[in-house]
Coordinates of C-alpha atoms and ligand atoms in Angstrom, one line a residue:
M8 CA 0.0 0.0 0.0
D9 CA 2.6 2.5 -1.1
I10 CA 0.6 5.4 -2.6
Q11 CA 2.3 6.9 -5.6
H12 CA 1.4 10.4 -6.4
T13 CA 1.4 10.3 -10.1
S14 CA -1.2 11.9 -12.2
S15 CA -2.8 8.6 -12.9
P16 CA -3.2 6.5 -9.8
E17 CA -3.3 2.8 -10.2
A18 CA -5.9 0.2 -9.0
G19 CA -4.3 -2.2 -6.5
K20 CA -1.5 0.2 -5.7
D21 CA -3.0 3.6 -4.9
Y22 CA -6.6 2.5 -4.2
P23 CA -8.2 -0.9 -3.7
R24 CA -9.1 -2.9 -6.8
N25 CA -12.3 -4.2 -5.2
W26 CA -14.2 -4.7 -1.9
N27 CA -12.1 -7.7 -0.9
Q28 CA -9.0 -5.7 -1.4
F29 CA -10.6 -2.8 0.5
L30 CA -11.2 -5.1 3.5
D31 CA -7.7 -6.4 3.3
W32 CA -6.1 -2.9 3.2
F33 CA -8.2 -1.2 5.8
A34 CA -8.4 -3.9 8.4
S35 CA -7.5 -1.6 11.3
E36 CA -7.6 2.1 12.3
E37 CA -3.8 2.2 12.0
A38 CA -4.0 1.1 8.4
C39 CA -6.6 3.8 7.7
L40 CA -4.5 6.4 9.4
A41 CA -1.4 5.4 7.4
Y42 CA -3.4 5.6 4.1
L43 CA -4.7 9.1 4.9
E44 CA -1.3 10.2 6.0
Q45 CA 0.2 9.2 2.6
L46 CA -2.7 11.1 0.9
R47 CA -2.3 14.2 3.0
W48 CA 1.5 14.3 2.9
P49 CA 2.6 12.5 -0.2
A50 CA 6.2 13.6 0.1
G51 CA 6.3 13.0 3.9
F52 CA 4.9 14.8 7.0
V53 CA 4.9 18.6 6.8
C54 CA 4.1 20.3 10.1
P55 CA 0.8 22.2 9.7
S56 CA 2.1 24.8 12.3
C57 CA 5.7 25.6 11.3
G58 CA 5.9 24.1 7.9
V59 CA 9.0 22.0 8.6
A60 CA 9.2 18.8 6.6
E61 CA 10.6 16.2 8.9
E62 CA 9.5 12.7 10.1
P63 CA 7.4 13.5 13.2
Y64 CA 7.7 12.0 16.7
R65 CA 4.9 9.5 17.2
S66 CA 3.6 9.4 20.7
S67 CA 0.6 7.2 20.1
R68 CA -1.1 5.5 17.2
S69 CA -2.6 8.7 15.9
R70 CA -0.6 11.5 17.5
L71 CA 2.1 13.2 15.5
M72 CA 4.5 15.7 17.1
C73 CA 6.7 18.1 15.1
R74 CA 10.3 17.6 16.1
S75 CA 11.0 21.2 15.2
C76 CA 8.3 23.2 17.0
G77 CA 6.6 20.6 19.2
H78 CA 3.2 21.1 17.5
Q79 CA 1.0 18.1 18.2
G80 CA -1.7 16.9 15.9
T81 CA -3.2 14.0 14.0
V82 CA -3.6 13.3 10.3
T83 CA -7.3 14.1 10.6
A84 CA -6.9 17.4 12.3
G85 CA -7.8 20.3 9.9
T86 CA -9.7 17.9 7.6
I87 CA -13.3 16.9 7.2
F88 CA -12.6 14.0 9.6
E89 CA -11.6 16.3 12.4
K90 CA -13.0 15.4 15.8
T91 CA -15.1 12.6 14.4
R92 CA -16.2 9.8 16.8
T93 CA -16.9 7.5 13.9
P94 CA -14.0 5.1 13.2
L95 CA -12.0 5.8 10.1
R96 CA -12.8 2.3 8.8
V97 CA -16.4 3.3 8.7
W98 CA -15.6 6.7 7.0
L99 CA -13.5 4.9 4.4
A100 CA -16.2 2.3 3.8
G101 CA -18.6 5.2 3.4
A102 CA -16.4 6.9 0.8
W103 CA -16.1 3.5 -1.0
Y104 CA -19.8 3.0 -1.0
V105 CA -20.7 6.5 -2.1
T106 CA -18.2 6.4 -5.0
N107 CA -18.8 2.8 -6.1
Q108 CA -22.6 3.1 -6.4
K109 CA -23.2 4.5 -9.9
L110 CA -25.9 6.9 -8.6
G111 CA -24.5 7.4 -5.1
V112 CA -26.5 6.7 -2.0
S113 CA -29.0 8.3 0.3
A114 CA -28.3 8.9 4.0
L115 CA -30.8 6.1 4.9
G116 CA -29.1 3.7 2.5
L117 CA -25.7 4.6 3.9
Q118 CA -26.9 4.2 7.5
R119 CA -28.1 0.7 6.6
V120 CA -25.1 -0.5 4.6
L121 CA -22.6 0.7 7.2
G122 CA -24.8 -0.4 10.2
L123 CA -24.7 3.1 11.7
G124 CA -26.6 3.6 14.9
G125 CA -28.0 7.0 13.8
Y126 CA -29.4 8.4 10.7
E127 CA -27.8 11.8 11.5
T128 CA -24.3 10.2 11.5
A129 CA -24.9 9.0 7.9
W130 CA -26.4 12.3 6.9
T131 CA -23.5 14.3 8.3
M132 CA -21.0 12.0 6.8
L133 CA -22.5 12.4 3.3
H134 CA -22.6 16.2 3.7
R135 CA -18.9 16.3 4.8
F136 CA -18.0 14.2 1.8
R137 CA -19.9 16.6 -0.5
R138 CA -17.8 19.5 0.8
A139 CA -14.7 17.6 -0.3
M140 CA -16.2 17.0 -3.7
V141 CA -15.5 20.6 -4.8
R142 CA -11.9 21.4 -5.5
P143 CA -11.4 25.1 -4.8
D144 CA -8.8 25.3 -7.6
R145 CA -10.8 23.5 -10.2
E146 CA -10.5 24.8 -13.7
R147 CA -13.4 26.7 -15.3
L148 CA -15.3 25.2 -18.2
G149 CA -14.1 26.2 -21.7
G150 CA -14.6 25.6 -25.4
L151 CA -18.3 25.7 -26.4
V152 CA -20.5 25.9 -23.3
E153 CA -24.3 25.7 -23.1
V154 CA -26.0 27.6 -20.3
D155 CA -29.6 27.5 -19.3
E156 CA -31.9 27.2 -16.4
A157 CA -34.0 24.2 -15.3
W158 CA -36.6 23.6 -12.7
L159 CA -36.4 20.6 -10.3
S160 CA -39.3 19.2 -8.3
I161 CA -38.2 18.4 -4.8
S162 CA -39.9 17.5 -1.6
D163 CA -38.6 19.5 1.3
R164 CA -37.9 16.6 3.7
D165 CA -35.0 14.3 4.4
D166 CA -35.4 10.8 3.1
A167 CA -36.0 9.2 6.6
Q168 CA -38.9 11.5 7.2
A169 CA -40.1 10.9 3.7
R170 CA -40.2 7.2 4.2
K171 CA -42.1 7.5 7.5
Q172 CA -44.6 9.8 6.0
A173 CA -44.9 8.5 2.5
T174 CA -47.6 6.0 3.3
R175 CA -49.6 8.4 5.4
R176 CA -49.4 11.7 3.6
K177 CA -49.4 12.8 0.1
R178 CA -46.1 14.3 -0.9
S179 CA -45.9 18.0 -1.3
T180 CA -43.4 19.1 -3.8
H181 CA -42.2 22.4 -5.0
Q182 CA -40.1 23.7 -7.9
V183 CA -36.5 24.9 -7.4
G184 CA -34.5 26.6 -10.1
V185 CA -31.0 25.7 -11.1
V186 CA -28.6 27.1 -13.7
I187 CA -26.6 24.5 -15.6
A188 CA -23.5 24.9 -17.7
V189 CA -22.3 22.1 -20.0
E190 CA -19.2 21.8 -22.2
M191 CA -20.2 20.6 -25.6
L192 CA -17.7 18.5 -27.5
E193 CA -17.3 18.2 -31.2
P194 CA -18.7 16.4 -33.1
R195 CA -20.8 15.1 -30.2
G196 CA -20.8 14.4 -26.5
F197 CA -20.5 16.4 -23.3
G198 CA -17.5 17.4 -21.3
R199 CA -17.7 18.8 -17.8
I200 CA -20.6 20.5 -16.1
R201 CA -21.4 22.9 -13.3
V202 CA -24.8 23.4 -11.6
R203 CA -26.0 25.9 -9.0
R204 CA -29.2 26.7 -7.4
I205 CA -30.9 30.0 -8.3
D206 CA -33.9 31.8 -6.9
N207 CA -34.9 33.1 -10.3
A208 CA -33.4 33.4 -13.7
C209 CA -32.3 37.1 -13.5
S210 CA -28.9 38.3 -14.6
E211 CA -27.8 39.0 -11.0
Q212 CA -28.0 35.2 -10.4
V213 CA -26.9 33.6 -13.7
V214 CA -24.1 36.0 -14.7
P215 CA -22.0 35.6 -11.6
F216 CA -22.4 31.8 -12.0
I217 CA -21.1 32.0 -15.5
Q218 CA -18.2 34.2 -14.6
A219 CA -17.2 31.9 -11.8
N220 CA -17.5 28.7 -13.8
V221 CA -16.7 29.5 -17.5
E222 CA -13.3 30.7 -18.8
P223 CA -13.6 34.2 -20.4
G224 CA -13.4 34.0 -24.1
S225 CA -15.3 30.8 -24.3
K226 CA -18.1 30.3 -26.8
L227 CA -21.3 30.5 -24.8
R228 CA -24.7 29.3 -26.1
T229 CA -27.8 30.5 -24.2
D230 CA -31.4 31.2 -25.1
G231 CA -32.7 34.7 -25.9
S232 CA -33.4 35.7 -22.3
A233 CA -32.5 39.2 -21.3
A234 CA -30.6 37.8 -18.3
Y235 CA -27.8 36.9 -20.7
R236 CA -27.6 40.1 -22.7
D237 CA -24.3 41.4 -21.1
L238 CA -22.2 38.4 -21.7
K239 CA -20.6 39.8 -24.9
D240 CA -19.5 42.8 -22.9
L241 CA -18.1 40.6 -20.2
G242 CA -15.7 39.0 -22.7
F243 CA -17.6 35.9 -23.8
D244 CA -18.2 34.8 -27.4
H245 CA -21.9 34.8 -26.8
H246 CA -24.4 33.1 -29.2
R247 CA -28.1 33.4 -28.5
I248 CA -30.5 30.8 -29.7
V249 CA -33.9 32.3 -30.1
M250 CA -36.5 29.7 -29.5
L251 CA -39.9 29.9 -31.0
G252 CA -41.9 28.5 -28.0
S253 CA -42.2 24.9 -29.0
E254 CA -40.7 22.4 -26.5
T255 CA -39.2 20.3 -29.2
A256 CA -37.2 23.3 -30.3
A257 CA -35.9 23.8 -26.8
H258 CA -34.7 20.2 -26.5
A259 CA -33.0 20.4 -29.9
S260 CA -31.3 23.8 -29.3
M261 CA -30.0 23.1 -25.8
P262 CA -29.3 19.3 -25.9
G263 CA -26.6 19.4 -23.2
V264 CA -28.5 21.3 -20.6
H265 CA -31.6 19.3 -21.4
R266 CA -29.8 16.0 -21.0
V267 CA -28.1 17.0 -17.7
A268 CA -31.3 18.3 -16.2
A269 CA -33.0 15.0 -17.0
L270 CA -30.2 13.1 -15.3
I271 CA -30.3 15.3 -12.2
K272 CA -34.1 14.8 -12.0
R273 CA -33.7 11.0 -12.4
W274 CA -31.0 11.0 -9.7
I275 CA -33.1 13.0 -7.2
L276 CA -36.1 10.8 -7.7
G277 CA -34.1 7.5 -7.8
T278 CA -31.5 7.8 -5.2
H279 CA -33.1 10.4 -3.0
H280 CA -36.8 9.6 -3.6
G281 CA -37.4 13.2 -4.5
S282 CA -36.6 14.4 -1.0
I283 CA -34.0 17.0 -0.7
Q284 CA -34.2 20.0 1.6
A285 CA -33.9 23.1 -0.6
A286 CA -31.3 24.7 1.6
H287 CA -29.0 21.7 0.9
L288 CA -29.7 21.4 -2.8
D289 CA -26.3 22.9 -3.7
A290 CA -24.5 20.2 -1.7
Y291 CA -26.4 17.5 -3.6
L292 CA -25.6 19.2 -6.9
D293 CA -21.9 19.3 -6.0
E294 CA -22.1 15.5 -5.5
F295 CA -23.9 15.1 -8.8
V296 CA -21.2 17.2 -10.6
F297 CA -18.3 15.3 -8.9
R298 CA -19.7 12.0 -10.2
F299 CA -20.7 13.3 -13.7
N300 CA -17.4 14.9 -14.4
R301 CA -15.6 11.7 -13.5
R302 CA -18.0 9.4 -15.3
S303 CA -15.3 8.3 -17.8
S304 CA -12.9 7.2 -15.1
G305 CA -11.8 3.7 -15.9
S306 CA -12.3 2.5 -12.3
R307 CA -14.8 3.4 -9.6
G308 CA -11.9 3.1 -7.1
M309 CA -10.4 6.1 -8.8
L310 CA -13.3 8.2 -7.5
F311 CA -12.7 6.8 -4.0
Y312 CA -9.1 7.9 -4.3
R313 CA -10.0 11.4 -5.6
L314 CA -12.6 11.9 -2.9
L315 CA -10.2 11.0 -0.1
Q316 CA -7.4 13.0 -1.6
Q317 CA -9.7 16.0 -1.5
A318 CA -11.1 15.1 2.0
V319 CA -7.7 15.4 3.6
V320 CA -7.2 18.9 2.2
T321 CA -10.7 20.2 2.9
D322 CA -11.3 22.3 6.0
P323 CA -13.3 20.8 8.9
V324 CA -17.1 21.2 8.7
T325 CA -18.9 21.6 11.9
Y326 CA -22.3 20.1 12.4
A327 CA -23.9 23.6 12.6
D328 CA -22.2 24.4 9.2
V329 CA -23.7 21.3 7.7
V330 CA -27.2 22.0 9.0
N331 CA -27.0 25.7 7.9
P332 CA -24.9 25.7 4.8
P333 CA -23.1 29.1 4.6
H334 CA -23.5 29.5 0.8
S335 CA -27.1 28.5 0.5
V336 CA -29.4 30.9 -1.3
A337 CA -32.5 31.8 0.7
A338 CA -35.4 29.4 0.2
S339 CA -37.5 30.6 -2.7
E340 CA -40.9 29.1 -1.7
Ligands
ZN6 ZN1 6.3 22.3 13.5

C-alpha cells in the first residue's frame, strides 16, 4: 500500500481494486491512518504549524509531534474527519460505497449498509464528503459551453422523514430553479458540467455563476433571455439561440442542458426519492457534478481515491455548518 502520487493513480496500488482488497487494506484504524497520512503528505509529513518537513515523533497510534516546534496533531486534524467519533474504517467504507454506487446513496441507504446507529451520522458523513467534492482550484469550463436554467421538483424533507410519511401523507413538492453549464464536445458528446441553485433566472444570479465557472473568451450558447444580454461585454463569445416557443425546439437547441437536467431529475427521484431540503440542494448538486465529471474514469476506485485525496485537504465542517450551509441561497418558496 505504497501510494504513488502520479497523475494517474493505479488500482491495486493507490486504491483498492475491489471490496475484498478494501477489507484487506483497511483492516485496522492504524491502516486507515497510514493511508490518509500518505494522501495528505505524499512527500512525507509537513508540520501544519511551522511548515518544517521532517518525520514526526509518534507518541501514540494517531498523535504526530513536530520535532521542530513541538506542535501536536493528527492526520485528521484540519480535515473533514476532524473530531469525528466515527471510526475511520467506517468513514473509508462510506467513501467507498458513495463512489462505487453509480448513482450514489441516500443517507438512509448509507446508514443501513454501514450499520450506523443513527441516521444523523450517515447524513452528516455524506454532507462532509460533499464538501470535499468541490476542488477550490478547479478549472473553469471552456470551449463551447451551453448555459440554461432548469426547474427541479423536490420535496422539502429528508429521506428518513419521507419514508415514514410516504404511506400516510401525500407528498408536497415544489419547484426549485438551477442554472446548468455544459461543455459541448465536437462532433458530439458532453465534457464537464457545473450546476448551481438559483432563486430566479435574472442576470444577477446567472451572470456571476457564468463568470465563476466559465473561462472568459469561451463560446457561450444561451437562449434569448435578457438575463444573458451582457455576456458579450463581459468577454464571452456569446451566441443566443432564439426559441420559437415549442418544446421540441428547446430540446434540440439546448441538448446538453436538457440531458443534464434530465439526469439530475432522475438522480433526485431515484437515489433520494425526491426528498432534498432546498437549503441543501447545492451540496447535492456538488455531488452530482463530482460524479458526472468523472464518469469516464476507468475505475470506480479512482473516484474513491480522488474523494479521499480532497477530503484530507478540505477544511473541517462543523455540524452547525452542515445544518445551515453558509453559501445557501434563501429558500424561494
Ligand atoms: Zn512544527
